[in-house]
mmCIF file with all atom_site columns, C-alpha atoms in Angstrom:
data_model
loop_
_atom_site.group_PDB
_atom_site.id
_atom_site.type_symbol
_atom_site.label_atom_id
_atom_site.label_alt_id
_atom_site.label_comp_id
_atom_site.label_asym_id
_atom_site.label_entity_id
_atom_site.label_seq_id
_atom_site.pdbx_PDB_ins_code
_atom_site.Cartn_x
_atom_site.Cartn_y
_atom_site.Cartn_z
_atom_site.occupancy
_atom_site.B_iso_or_equiv
_atom_site.pdbx_formal_charge
_atom_site.auth_seq_id
_atom_site.auth_comp_id
_atom_site.auth_asym_id
_atom_site.auth_atom_id
_atom_site.pdbx_PDB_model_num
ATOM 1   C CA . ASP A 1 1   ? 0.097   -0.017  0.092   1.00 48.00 ? 1   ASP A CA 1
ATOM 2   C CA . GLY A 1 2   ? 3.093   2.151   -0.021  1.00 54.00 ? 2   GLY A CA 1
ATOM 3   C CA . GLY A 1 3   ? 2.671   5.979   -0.362  1.00 93.00 ? 3   GLY A CA 1
ATOM 4   C CA . ILE A 1 4   ? -1.022  6.216   0.039   1.00 96.00 ? 4   ILE A CA 1
ATOM 5   C CA . THR A 1 5   ? -2.731  6.363   3.529   1.00 96.00 ? 5   THR A CA 1
ATOM 6   C CA . GLN A 1 6   ? -6.483  6.108   4.204   1.00 97.00 ? 6   GLN A CA 1
ATOM 7   C CA . SER A 1 7   ? -8.135  6.839   7.735   1.00 96.00 ? 7   SER A CA 1
ATOM 8   C CA . PRO A 1 8   ? -9.815  5.551   9.455   1.00 96.00 ? 8   PRO A CA 1
ATOM 9   C CA . LYS A 1 9   ? -9.640  1.876   8.737   1.00 95.00 ? 9   LYS A CA 1
ATOM 10  C CA . TYR A 1 10  ? -13.118 1.513   10.207  1.00 96.00 ? 10  TYR A CA 1
ATOM 11  C CA . LEU A 1 11  ? -15.901 3.990   10.408  1.00 95.00 ? 11  LEU A CA 1
ATOM 12  C CA . PHE A 1 12  ? -19.520 3.755   11.583  1.00 93.00 ? 12  PHE A CA 1
ATOM 13  C CA . ARG A 1 13  ? -22.093 6.301   10.467  1.00 89.00 ? 13  ARG A CA 1
ATOM 14  C CA . LYS A 1 14  ? -25.514 6.970   12.005  1.00 89.00 ? 14  LYS A CA 1
ATOM 15  C CA . GLU A 1 15  ? -28.562 7.554   9.887   1.00 84.00 ? 15  GLU A CA 1
ATOM 16  C CA . GLY A 1 16  ? -28.595 11.150  8.557   1.00 86.00 ? 16  GLY A CA 1
ATOM 17  C CA . GLN A 1 17  ? -24.952 11.774  9.455   1.00 91.00 ? 17  GLN A CA 1
ATOM 18  C CA . ASN A 1 18  ? -22.232 12.971  7.072   1.00 94.00 ? 18  ASN A CA 1
ATOM 19  C CA . VAL A 1 19  ? -18.739 11.417  7.325   1.00 95.00 ? 19  VAL A CA 1
ATOM 20  C CA . THR A 1 20  ? -15.435 11.998  5.531   1.00 97.00 ? 20  THR A CA 1
ATOM 21  C CA . LEU A 1 21  ? -12.825 9.576   4.460   1.00 97.00 ? 21  LEU A CA 1
ATOM 22  C CA . SER A 1 22  ? -9.428  10.706  4.344   1.00 98.00 ? 22  SER A CA 1
ATOM 23  C CA . CYS A 1 23  ? -6.951  9.777   1.495   1.00 98.00 ? 23  CYS A CA 1
ATOM 24  C CA . GLU A 1 24  ? -3.299  11.266  1.408   1.00 98.00 ? 24  GLU A CA 1
ATOM 25  C CA . GLN A 1 25  ? -0.329  10.422  -0.948  1.00 98.00 ? 25  GLN A CA 1
ATOM 26  C CA . ASN A 1 26  ? 3.102   11.123  -0.972  1.00 96.00 ? 26  ASN A CA 1
ATOM 27  C CA . LEU A 1 27  ? 3.906   9.783   -4.331  1.00 96.00 ? 27  LEU A CA 1
ATOM 28  C CA . ASN A 1 28  ? 3.565   13.141  -6.232  1.00 95.00 ? 28  ASN A CA 1
ATOM 29  C CA . HIS A 1 29  ? 0.912   11.727  -8.504  1.00 95.00 ? 29  HIS A CA 1
ATOM 30  C CA . ASP A 1 30  ? -1.326  14.183  -10.245 1.00 94.00 ? 30  ASP A CA 1
ATOM 31  C CA . ALA A 1 31  ? -4.467  12.023  -10.485 1.00 94.00 ? 31  ALA A CA 1
ATOM 32  C CA . MET A 1 32  ? -6.424  10.504  -7.574  1.00 96.00 ? 32  MET A CA 1
ATOM 33  C CA . TYR A 1 33  ? -9.473  8.341   -7.495  1.00 96.00 ? 33  TYR A CA 1
ATOM 34  C CA . TRP A 1 34  ? -12.114 7.148   -5.213  1.00 97.00 ? 34  TRP A CA 1
ATOM 35  C CA . TYR A 1 35  ? -13.832 3.669   -5.591  1.00 97.00 ? 35  TYR A CA 1
ATOM 36  C CA . ARG A 1 36  ? -16.488 1.735   -3.832  1.00 97.00 ? 36  ARG A CA 1
ATOM 37  C CA . GLN A 1 37  ? -16.425 -1.905  -3.621  1.00 95.00 ? 37  GLN A CA 1
ATOM 38  C CA . ASP A 1 38  ? -19.299 -4.208  -2.838  1.00 92.00 ? 38  ASP A CA 1
ATOM 39  C CA . PRO A 1 39  ? -19.057 -7.988  -2.696  1.00 81.00 ? 39  PRO A CA 1
ATOM 40  C CA . GLY A 1 40  ? -19.282 -9.407  -6.133  1.00 72.00 ? 40  GLY A CA 1
ATOM 41  C CA . GLN A 1 41  ? -19.161 -6.252  -7.930  1.00 76.00 ? 41  GLN A CA 1
ATOM 42  C CA . GLY A 1 42  ? -15.706 -5.210  -8.310  1.00 86.00 ? 42  GLY A CA 1
ATOM 43  C CA . LEU A 1 43  ? -14.741 -1.589  -8.044  1.00 93.00 ? 43  LEU A CA 1
ATOM 44  C CA . ARG A 1 44  ? -17.009 1.304   -8.889  1.00 94.00 ? 44  ARG A CA 1
ATOM 45  C CA . LEU A 1 45  ? -15.687 4.754   -9.667  1.00 94.00 ? 45  LEU A CA 1
ATOM 46  C CA . ILE A 1 46  ? -17.134 7.556   -7.455  1.00 96.00 ? 46  ILE A CA 1
ATOM 47  C CA . TYR A 1 47  ? -14.979 10.478  -8.259  1.00 96.00 ? 47  TYR A CA 1
ATOM 48  C CA . TYR A 1 48  ? -11.580 11.289  -9.681  1.00 95.00 ? 48  TYR A CA 1
ATOM 49  C CA . SER A 1 49  ? -9.339  14.095  -9.825  1.00 95.00 ? 49  SER A CA 1
ATOM 50  C CA . GLN A 1 50  ? -6.576  14.685  -12.618 1.00 92.00 ? 50  GLN A CA 1
ATOM 51  C CA . ILE A 1 51  ? -5.173  17.949  -11.096 1.00 93.00 ? 51  ILE A CA 1
ATOM 52  C CA . VAL A 1 52  ? -5.402  20.206  -7.892  1.00 95.00 ? 52  VAL A CA 1
ATOM 53  C CA . ASN A 1 53  ? -8.896  22.112  -7.693  1.00 95.00 ? 53  ASN A CA 1
ATOM 54  C CA . ASP A 1 54  ? -10.448 20.007  -10.569 1.00 94.00 ? 54  ASP A CA 1
ATOM 55  C CA . PHE A 1 55  ? -12.446 16.802  -10.224 1.00 95.00 ? 55  PHE A CA 1
ATOM 56  C CA . GLN A 1 56  ? -14.920 14.867  -12.214 1.00 94.00 ? 56  GLN A CA 1
ATOM 57  C CA . LYS A 1 57  ? -17.840 12.558  -11.262 1.00 95.00 ? 57  LYS A CA 1
ATOM 58  C CA . GLY A 1 58  ? -17.556 8.835   -11.707 1.00 93.00 ? 58  GLY A CA 1
ATOM 59  C CA . ASP A 1 59  ? -20.336 6.325   -12.378 1.00 91.00 ? 59  ASP A CA 1
ATOM 60  C CA . ILE A 1 60  ? -21.764 6.321   -8.869  1.00 95.00 ? 60  ILE A CA 1
ATOM 61  C CA . ALA A 1 61  ? -21.239 9.999   -7.675  1.00 97.00 ? 61  ALA A CA 1
ATOM 62  C CA . GLU A 1 62  ? -24.752 10.624  -6.177  1.00 96.00 ? 62  GLU A CA 1
ATOM 63  C CA . GLY A 1 63  ? -24.451 11.052  -2.302  1.00 96.00 ? 63  GLY A CA 1
ATOM 64  C CA . TYR A 1 64  ? -20.855 11.592  -2.264  1.00 97.00 ? 64  TYR A CA 1
ATOM 65  C CA . SER A 1 65  ? -18.683 14.799  -2.506  1.00 97.00 ? 65  SER A CA 1
ATOM 66  C CA . VAL A 1 66  ? -14.810 15.430  -2.752  1.00 98.00 ? 66  VAL A CA 1
ATOM 67  C CA . SER A 1 67  ? -12.333 18.407  -2.707  1.00 97.00 ? 67  SER A CA 1
ATOM 68  C CA . ARG A 1 68  ? -8.888  18.635  -4.083  1.00 98.00 ? 68  ARG A CA 1
ATOM 69  C CA . GLU A 1 69  ? -7.278  21.479  -2.410  1.00 97.00 ? 69  GLU A CA 1
ATOM 70  C CA . LYS A 1 70  ? -3.966  19.964  -2.334  1.00 97.00 ? 70  LYS A CA 1
ATOM 71  C CA . LYS A 1 71  ? -2.051  17.818  -4.576  1.00 97.00 ? 71  LYS A CA 1
ATOM 72  C CA . GLU A 1 72  ? -1.600  15.320  -1.745  1.00 97.00 ? 72  GLU A CA 1
ATOM 73  C CA . SER A 1 73  ? -5.016  15.128  -0.336  1.00 98.00 ? 73  SER A CA 1
ATOM 74  C CA . PHE A 1 74  ? -8.420  13.874  -1.767  1.00 98.00 ? 74  PHE A CA 1
ATOM 75  C CA . PRO A 1 75  ? -11.114 13.331  0.931   1.00 98.00 ? 75  PRO A CA 1
ATOM 76  C CA . LEU A 1 76  ? -14.349 11.880  0.353   1.00 98.00 ? 76  LEU A CA 1
ATOM 77  C CA . THR A 1 77  ? -17.414 13.010  2.258   1.00 97.00 ? 77  THR A CA 1
ATOM 78  C CA . VAL A 1 78  ? -20.484 10.431  2.410   1.00 96.00 ? 78  VAL A CA 1
ATOM 79  C CA . THR A 1 79  ? -23.405 12.499  2.798   1.00 94.00 ? 79  THR A CA 1
ATOM 80  C CA . SER A 1 80  ? -26.884 11.717  4.217   1.00 89.00 ? 80  SER A CA 1
ATOM 81  C CA . ALA A 1 81  ? -28.055 11.480  0.690   1.00 89.00 ? 81  ALA A CA 1
ATOM 82  C CA . GLN A 1 82  ? -26.261 8.272   0.046   1.00 89.00 ? 82  GLN A CA 1
ATOM 83  C CA . LYS A 1 83  ? -28.942 5.805   1.197   1.00 86.00 ? 83  LYS A CA 1
ATOM 84  C CA . ASN A 1 84  ? -26.719 2.593   1.239   1.00 91.00 ? 84  ASN A CA 1
ATOM 85  C CA . PRO A 1 85  ? -23.368 3.673   2.159   1.00 93.00 ? 85  PRO A CA 1
ATOM 86  C CA . THR A 1 86  ? -22.197 0.513   3.815   1.00 94.00 ? 86  THR A CA 1
ATOM 87  C CA . ALA A 1 87  ? -19.196 -0.610  1.484   1.00 95.00 ? 87  ALA A CA 1
ATOM 88  C CA . PHE A 1 88  ? -15.309 -0.872  1.380   1.00 96.00 ? 88  PHE A CA 1
ATOM 89  C CA . TYR A 1 89  ? -13.985 2.472   0.192   1.00 97.00 ? 89  TYR A CA 1
ATOM 90  C CA . LEU A 1 90  ? -10.607 2.680   -1.706  1.00 97.00 ? 90  LEU A CA 1
ATOM 91  C CA . CYS A 1 91  ? -8.558  5.524   -2.751  1.00 97.00 ? 91  CYS A CA 1
ATOM 92  C CA . ALA A 1 92  ? -5.874  5.583   -5.376  1.00 97.00 ? 92  ALA A CA 1
ATOM 93  C CA . SER A 1 93  ? -3.536  7.563   -7.247  1.00 96.00 ? 93  SER A CA 1
ATOM 94  C CA . SER A 1 94  ? -1.508  7.333   -10.559 1.00 94.00 ? 94  SER A CA 1
ATOM 95  C CA . ILE A 1 95  ? 0.483   9.180   -13.219 1.00 91.00 ? 95  ILE A CA 1
ATOM 96  C CA . PRO A 1 96  ? -1.974  8.218   -16.159 1.00 86.00 ? 96  PRO A CA 1
ATOM 97  C CA . PRO A 1 97  ? -2.076  5.939   -18.124 1.00 87.00 ? 97  PRO A CA 1
ATOM 98  C CA . ASN A 1 98  ? 0.075   4.019   -15.746 1.00 89.00 ? 98  ASN A CA 1
ATOM 99  C CA . GLU A 1 99  ? -1.028  1.763   -13.033 1.00 93.00 ? 99  GLU A CA 1
ATOM 100 C CA . GLN A 1 100 ? -2.950  3.043   -9.932  1.00 95.00 ? 100 GLN A CA 1
ATOM 101 C CA . PHE A 1 101 ? -1.414  2.811   -6.276  1.00 96.00 ? 101 PHE A CA 1
ATOM 102 C CA . PHE A 1 102 ? -4.104  1.755   -3.824  1.00 96.00 ? 102 PHE A CA 1
ATOM 103 C CA . GLY A 1 103 ? -4.397  2.723   -0.082  1.00 96.00 ? 103 GLY A CA 1
ATOM 104 C CA . PRO A 1 104 ? -5.405  0.046   2.475   1.00 95.00 ? 104 PRO A CA 1
ATOM 105 C CA . GLY A 1 105 ? -9.219  1.072   2.385   1.00 96.00 ? 105 GLY A CA 1
ATOM 106 C CA . THR A 1 106 ? -12.008 2.267   4.756   1.00 97.00 ? 106 THR A CA 1
ATOM 107 C CA . ARG A 1 107 ? -14.759 -0.042  5.829   1.00 95.00 ? 107 ARG A CA 1
ATOM 108 C CA . LEU A 1 108 ? -17.861 2.155   6.407   1.00 95.00 ? 108 LEU A CA 1
ATOM 109 C CA . THR A 1 109 ? -20.816 0.744   8.029   1.00 94.00 ? 109 THR A CA 1
ATOM 110 C CA . VAL A 1 110 ? -24.271 2.245   8.771   1.00 89.00 ? 110 VAL A CA 1
ATOM 111 C CA . LEU A 1 111 ? -25.599 1.880   12.349  1.00 85.00 ? 111 LEU A CA 1
ATOM 112 C CA . ALA B 2 1   ? -17.792 2.420   -24.086 1.00 78.00 ? 1   ALA B CA 1
ATOM 113 C CA . GLN B 2 2   ? -15.248 0.682   -22.171 1.00 85.00 ? 2   GLN B CA 1
ATOM 114 C CA . SER B 2 3   ? -15.798 -2.648  -20.503 1.00 91.00 ? 3   SER B CA 1
ATOM 115 C CA . VAL B 2 4   ? -14.016 -5.620  -19.051 1.00 94.00 ? 4   VAL B CA 1
ATOM 116 C CA . ALA B 2 5   ? -15.293 -9.117  -18.580 1.00 96.00 ? 5   ALA B CA 1
ATOM 117 C CA . GLN B 2 6   ? -13.965 -11.791 -16.171 1.00 96.00 ? 6   GLN B CA 1
ATOM 118 C CA . PRO B 2 7   ? -16.083 -14.730 -17.132 1.00 96.00 ? 7   PRO B CA 1
ATOM 119 C CA . GLU B 2 8   ? -15.160 -16.767 -14.250 1.00 96.00 ? 8   GLU B CA 1
ATOM 120 C CA . ASP B 2 9   ? -16.142 -15.781 -10.648 1.00 95.00 ? 9   ASP B CA 1
ATOM 121 C CA . GLN B 2 10  ? -14.020 -18.448 -9.152  1.00 97.00 ? 10  GLN B CA 1
ATOM 122 C CA . VAL B 2 11  ? -10.895 -20.631 -10.438 1.00 98.00 ? 11  VAL B CA 1
ATOM 123 C CA . ASN B 2 12  ? -9.765  -23.563 -8.569  1.00 98.00 ? 12  ASN B CA 1
ATOM 124 C CA . VAL B 2 13  ? -6.305  -25.156 -9.262  1.00 98.00 ? 13  VAL B CA 1
ATOM 125 C CA . ALA B 2 14  ? -3.962  -27.453 -7.432  1.00 98.00 ? 14  ALA B CA 1
ATOM 126 C CA . GLU B 2 15  ? -0.488  -26.084 -6.040  1.00 98.00 ? 15  GLU B CA 1
ATOM 127 C CA . GLY B 2 16  ? 1.967   -26.762 -8.720  1.00 98.00 ? 16  GLY B CA 1
ATOM 128 C CA . ASN B 2 17  ? -0.114  -26.841 -11.734 1.00 98.00 ? 17  ASN B CA 1
ATOM 129 C CA . PRO B 2 18  ? -0.459  -23.823 -14.258 1.00 98.00 ? 18  PRO B CA 1
ATOM 130 C CA . LEU B 2 19  ? -3.142  -21.361 -13.616 1.00 98.00 ? 19  LEU B CA 1
ATOM 131 C CA . THR B 2 20  ? -5.095  -19.108 -16.016 1.00 98.00 ? 20  THR B CA 1
ATOM 132 C CA . VAL B 2 21  ? -7.553  -16.262 -15.005 1.00 98.00 ? 21  VAL B CA 1
ATOM 133 C CA . LYS B 2 22  ? -9.339  -14.987 -18.051 1.00 98.00 ? 22  LYS B CA 1
ATOM 134 C CA . CYS B 2 23  ? -9.952  -11.261 -19.159 1.00 98.00 ? 23  CYS B CA 1
ATOM 135 C CA . THR B 2 24  ? -11.659 -9.756  -22.242 1.00 98.00 ? 24  THR B CA 1
ATOM 136 C CA . TYR B 2 25  ? -12.042 -6.114  -22.910 1.00 96.00 ? 25  TYR B CA 1
ATOM 137 C CA . SER B 2 26  ? -13.790 -3.697  -25.166 1.00 93.00 ? 26  SER B CA 1
ATOM 138 C CA . VAL B 2 27  ? -12.287 -0.062  -25.762 1.00 89.00 ? 27  VAL B CA 1
ATOM 139 C CA . SER B 2 28  ? -12.054 2.445   -28.339 1.00 86.00 ? 28  SER B CA 1
ATOM 140 C CA . GLY B 2 29  ? -8.481  3.089   -29.384 1.00 84.00 ? 29  GLY B CA 1
ATOM 141 C CA . ASN B 2 30  ? -5.537  1.445   -28.044 1.00 86.00 ? 30  ASN B CA 1
ATOM 142 C CA . PRO B 2 31  ? -6.123  -0.432  -24.731 1.00 90.00 ? 31  PRO B CA 1
ATOM 143 C CA . TYR B 2 32  ? -3.858  -0.068  -21.683 1.00 94.00 ? 32  TYR B CA 1
ATOM 144 C CA . LEU B 2 33  ? -4.574  -3.250  -19.536 1.00 96.00 ? 33  LEU B CA 1
ATOM 145 C CA . PHE B 2 34  ? -3.622  -4.099  -15.813 1.00 97.00 ? 34  PHE B CA 1
ATOM 146 C CA . TRP B 2 35  ? -3.927  -6.887  -13.588 1.00 98.00 ? 35  TRP B CA 1
ATOM 147 C CA . TYR B 2 36  ? -4.342  -6.263  -9.911  1.00 98.00 ? 36  TYR B CA 1
ATOM 148 C CA . VAL B 2 37  ? -4.531  -8.604  -6.875  1.00 97.00 ? 37  VAL B CA 1
ATOM 149 C CA . GLN B 2 38  ? -6.462  -8.047  -3.531  1.00 96.00 ? 38  GLN B CA 1
ATOM 150 C CA . TYR B 2 39  ? -5.886  -9.814  -0.411  1.00 92.00 ? 39  TYR B CA 1
ATOM 151 C CA . PRO B 2 40  ? -8.664  -9.865  2.231   1.00 88.00 ? 40  PRO B CA 1
ATOM 152 C CA . ASN B 2 41  ? -9.587  -6.416  3.714   1.00 84.00 ? 41  ASN B CA 1
ATOM 153 C CA . ARG B 2 42  ? -6.621  -4.878  1.935   1.00 87.00 ? 42  ARG B CA 1
ATOM 154 C CA . GLY B 2 43  ? -6.162  -2.474  -0.922  1.00 90.00 ? 43  GLY B CA 1
ATOM 155 C CA . LEU B 2 44  ? -5.341  -3.620  -4.585  1.00 94.00 ? 44  LEU B CA 1
ATOM 156 C CA . GLN B 2 45  ? -1.831  -4.420  -5.577  1.00 96.00 ? 45  GLN B CA 1
ATOM 157 C CA . PHE B 2 46  ? -0.514  -3.944  -9.109  1.00 96.00 ? 46  PHE B CA 1
ATOM 158 C CA . LEU B 2 47  ? 0.693   -7.236  -10.751 1.00 97.00 ? 47  LEU B CA 1
ATOM 159 C CA . LEU B 2 48  ? 1.509   -6.127  -14.192 1.00 97.00 ? 48  LEU B CA 1
ATOM 160 C CA . LYS B 2 49  ? 0.467   -3.883  -17.280 1.00 96.00 ? 49  LYS B CA 1
ATOM 161 C CA . TYR B 2 50  ? 0.359   -3.826  -21.035 1.00 95.00 ? 50  TYR B CA 1
ATOM 162 C CA . ILE B 2 51  ? 0.789   -0.428  -22.593 1.00 91.00 ? 51  ILE B CA 1
ATOM 163 C CA . THR B 2 52  ? 2.832   -0.972  -25.756 1.00 88.00 ? 52  THR B CA 1
ATOM 164 C CA . GLY B 2 53  ? 5.425   -3.403  -26.960 1.00 89.00 ? 53  GLY B CA 1
ATOM 165 C CA . ASP B 2 54  ? 5.586   -7.114  -26.489 1.00 91.00 ? 54  ASP B CA 1
ATOM 166 C CA . ASN B 2 55  ? 2.430   -8.967  -26.203 1.00 93.00 ? 55  ASN B CA 1
ATOM 167 C CA . LEU B 2 56  ? 3.767   -11.074 -23.379 1.00 96.00 ? 56  LEU B CA 1
ATOM 168 C CA . VAL B 2 57  ? 4.053   -9.205  -20.400 1.00 96.00 ? 57  VAL B CA 1
ATOM 169 C CA . LYS B 2 58  ? 5.871   -10.482 -17.130 1.00 96.00 ? 58  LYS B CA 1
ATOM 170 C CA . GLY B 2 59  ? 5.058   -9.130  -13.760 1.00 95.00 ? 59  GLY B CA 1
ATOM 171 C CA . SER B 2 60  ? 5.462   -9.636  -9.940  1.00 92.00 ? 60  SER B CA 1
ATOM 172 C CA . TYR B 2 61  ? 5.376   -13.010 -8.134  1.00 93.00 ? 61  TYR B CA 1
ATOM 173 C CA . GLY B 2 62  ? 5.967   -15.049 -11.495 1.00 96.00 ? 62  GLY B CA 1
ATOM 174 C CA . PHE B 2 63  ? 2.658   -13.876 -13.151 1.00 97.00 ? 63  PHE B CA 1
ATOM 175 C CA . GLU B 2 64  ? 2.480   -13.113 -16.817 1.00 98.00 ? 64  GLU B CA 1
ATOM 176 C CA . ALA B 2 65  ? -0.074  -11.920 -19.180 1.00 98.00 ? 65  ALA B CA 1
ATOM 177 C CA . GLU B 2 66  ? -0.463  -12.168 -23.094 1.00 95.00 ? 66  GLU B CA 1
ATOM 178 C CA . PHE B 2 67  ? -2.219  -9.321  -24.976 1.00 95.00 ? 67  PHE B CA 1
ATOM 179 C CA . ASN B 2 68  ? -4.280  -10.771 -27.783 1.00 96.00 ? 68  ASN B CA 1
ATOM 180 C CA . LYS B 2 69  ? -5.445  -7.942  -29.968 1.00 93.00 ? 69  LYS B CA 1
ATOM 181 C CA . SER B 2 70  ? -7.610  -9.965  -32.353 1.00 94.00 ? 70  SER B CA 1
ATOM 182 C CA . GLN B 2 71  ? -9.454  -11.787 -29.466 1.00 96.00 ? 71  GLN B CA 1
ATOM 183 C CA . THR B 2 72  ? -9.453  -8.716  -27.280 1.00 96.00 ? 72  THR B CA 1
ATOM 184 C CA . SER B 2 73  ? -8.073  -10.564 -24.337 1.00 97.00 ? 73  SER B CA 1
ATOM 185 C CA . PHE B 2 74  ? -5.618  -10.278 -21.602 1.00 98.00 ? 74  PHE B CA 1
ATOM 186 C CA . HIS B 2 75  ? -5.334  -13.476 -19.722 1.00 98.00 ? 75  HIS B CA 1
ATOM 187 C CA . LEU B 2 76  ? -3.363  -13.910 -16.508 1.00 98.00 ? 76  LEU B CA 1
ATOM 188 C CA . LYS B 2 77  ? -1.071  -16.931 -16.203 1.00 98.00 ? 77  LYS B CA 1
ATOM 189 C CA . LYS B 2 78  ? 1.371   -18.476 -14.088 1.00 98.00 ? 78  LYS B CA 1
ATOM 190 C CA . PRO B 2 79  ? 3.114   -21.824 -14.624 1.00 97.00 ? 79  PRO B CA 1
ATOM 191 C CA . SER B 2 80  ? 3.251   -23.355 -11.249 1.00 98.00 ? 80  SER B CA 1
ATOM 192 C CA . ALA B 2 81  ? 0.586   -22.041 -8.693  1.00 98.00 ? 81  ALA B CA 1
ATOM 193 C CA . LEU B 2 82  ? 1.285   -21.555 -4.881  1.00 97.00 ? 82  LEU B CA 1
ATOM 194 C CA . VAL B 2 83  ? -1.304  -21.670 -2.205  1.00 97.00 ? 83  VAL B CA 1
ATOM 195 C CA . SER B 2 84  ? -0.261  -18.088 -1.282  1.00 95.00 ? 84  SER B CA 1
ATOM 196 C CA . ASP B 2 85  ? -1.619  -17.002 -4.657  1.00 97.00 ? 85  ASP B CA 1
ATOM 197 C CA . SER B 2 86  ? -5.113  -17.522 -3.488  1.00 97.00 ? 86  SER B CA 1
ATOM 198 C CA . ALA B 2 87  ? -6.727  -14.009 -3.541  1.00 96.00 ? 87  ALA B CA 1
ATOM 199 C CA . LEU B 2 88  ? -9.083  -11.802 -5.741  1.00 96.00 ? 88  LEU B CA 1
ATOM 200 C CA . TYR B 2 89  ? -7.739  -10.934 -9.113  1.00 97.00 ? 89  TYR B CA 1
ATOM 201 C CA . PHE B 2 90  ? -8.867  -7.737  -11.126 1.00 97.00 ? 90  PHE B CA 1
ATOM 202 C CA . CYS B 2 91  ? -8.365  -7.110  -14.777 1.00 97.00 ? 91  CYS B CA 1
ATOM 203 C CA . ALA B 2 92  ? -8.614  -3.388  -15.653 1.00 96.00 ? 92  ALA B CA 1
ATOM 204 C CA . VAL B 2 93  ? -8.564  -1.284  -18.884 1.00 94.00 ? 93  VAL B CA 1
ATOM 205 C CA . SER B 2 94  ? -8.265  2.204   -19.781 1.00 89.00 ? 94  SER B CA 1
ATOM 206 C CA . ALA B 2 95  ? -7.790  4.212   -22.778 1.00 83.00 ? 95  ALA B CA 1
ATOM 207 C CA . ASN B 2 96  ? -6.767  7.506   -24.166 1.00 74.00 ? 96  ASN B CA 1
ATOM 208 C CA . THR B 2 97  ? -10.205 8.969   -24.002 1.00 69.00 ? 97  THR B CA 1
ATOM 209 C CA . GLY B 2 98  ? -11.873 10.820  -21.032 1.00 60.00 ? 98  GLY B CA 1
ATOM 210 C CA . GLY B 2 99  ? -8.734  11.208  -19.332 1.00 65.00 ? 99  GLY B CA 1
ATOM 211 C CA . PHE B 2 100 ? -7.544  7.425   -18.938 1.00 73.00 ? 100 PHE B CA 1
ATOM 212 C CA . LYS B 2 101 ? -10.724 6.457   -17.020 1.00 81.00 ? 101 LYS B CA 1
ATOM 213 C CA . THR B 2 102 ? -9.949  2.928   -15.831 1.00 90.00 ? 102 THR B CA 1
ATOM 214 C CA . ILE B 2 103 ? -12.655 0.245   -15.684 1.00 91.00 ? 103 ILE B CA 1
ATOM 215 C CA . PHE B 2 104 ? -12.392 -2.868  -13.586 1.00 93.00 ? 104 PHE B CA 1
ATOM 216 C CA . GLY B 2 105 ? -13.957 -6.118  -14.023 1.00 94.00 ? 105 GLY B CA 1
ATOM 217 C CA . ALA B 2 106 ? -15.863 -7.835  -11.358 1.00 93.00 ? 106 ALA B CA 1
ATOM 218 C CA . GLY B 2 107 ? -12.934 -9.904  -9.949  1.00 95.00 ? 107 GLY B CA 1
ATOM 219 C CA . THR B 2 108 ? -12.130 -13.529 -10.201 1.00 97.00 ? 108 THR B CA 1
ATOM 220 C CA . ARG B 2 109 ? -11.348 -15.380 -6.861  1.00 96.00 ? 109 ARG B CA 1
ATOM 221 C CA . LEU B 2 110 ? -8.328  -17.851 -7.175  1.00 97.00 ? 110 LEU B CA 1
ATOM 222 C CA . PHE B 2 111 ? -8.337  -20.924 -4.827  1.00 97.00 ? 111 PHE B CA 1
ATOM 223 C CA . VAL B 2 112 ? -4.972  -22.763 -4.787  1.00 97.00 ? 112 VAL B CA 1
ATOM 224 C CA . LYS B 2 113 ? -5.365  -26.218 -3.004  1.00 97.00 ? 113 LYS B CA 1
ATOM 225 C CA . ALA B 2 114 ? -2.355  -27.845 -1.317  1.00 95.00 ? 114 ALA B CA 1
#
């Protein structure tokens, strides 16, 4: 997982609560990504950012928000609008078109 | 639109036997192809990639993959499987459209039996 950290490892959310997942990289990569992983469904792209202060919606952006104020950081907020947020969340970074480097993941559970 | 298919949810092999995990793709333009491995409750780890050059690509831990343009396939192979190879394997594809957005397959679970 070298070079990318995600925190916390486990996160519990109450109904109606917003929570923020942290992602930091020290690889000097321009591009960063957030994926959601559900059993049997592989990885689905939530948001991605190719450069600081710019980001694009992925395939399942509804109920999520991001910011990219620094090259090293790409936090993801899971809002109360996301009705089924229980999943494993993975952050990654890369220098396109090369391989992505993944963090260790955050497991979010709704109480 | 880009897509990736991993037709097998699970592959079972005996230790010491060769293994193959299948992947086919669809993309406009030249594909960039990747294999990743995931162990339980961990992030994905990069194994190998094809961007250009030789169709046979060698990667980490003795894995290799062959790019076949006519069959639009990028199967992952290893001559002799180890029990420690048991994990979840993902194939991924991107292209020089839309900022190299990467599409991942659904994953294939590999079980290597001692």
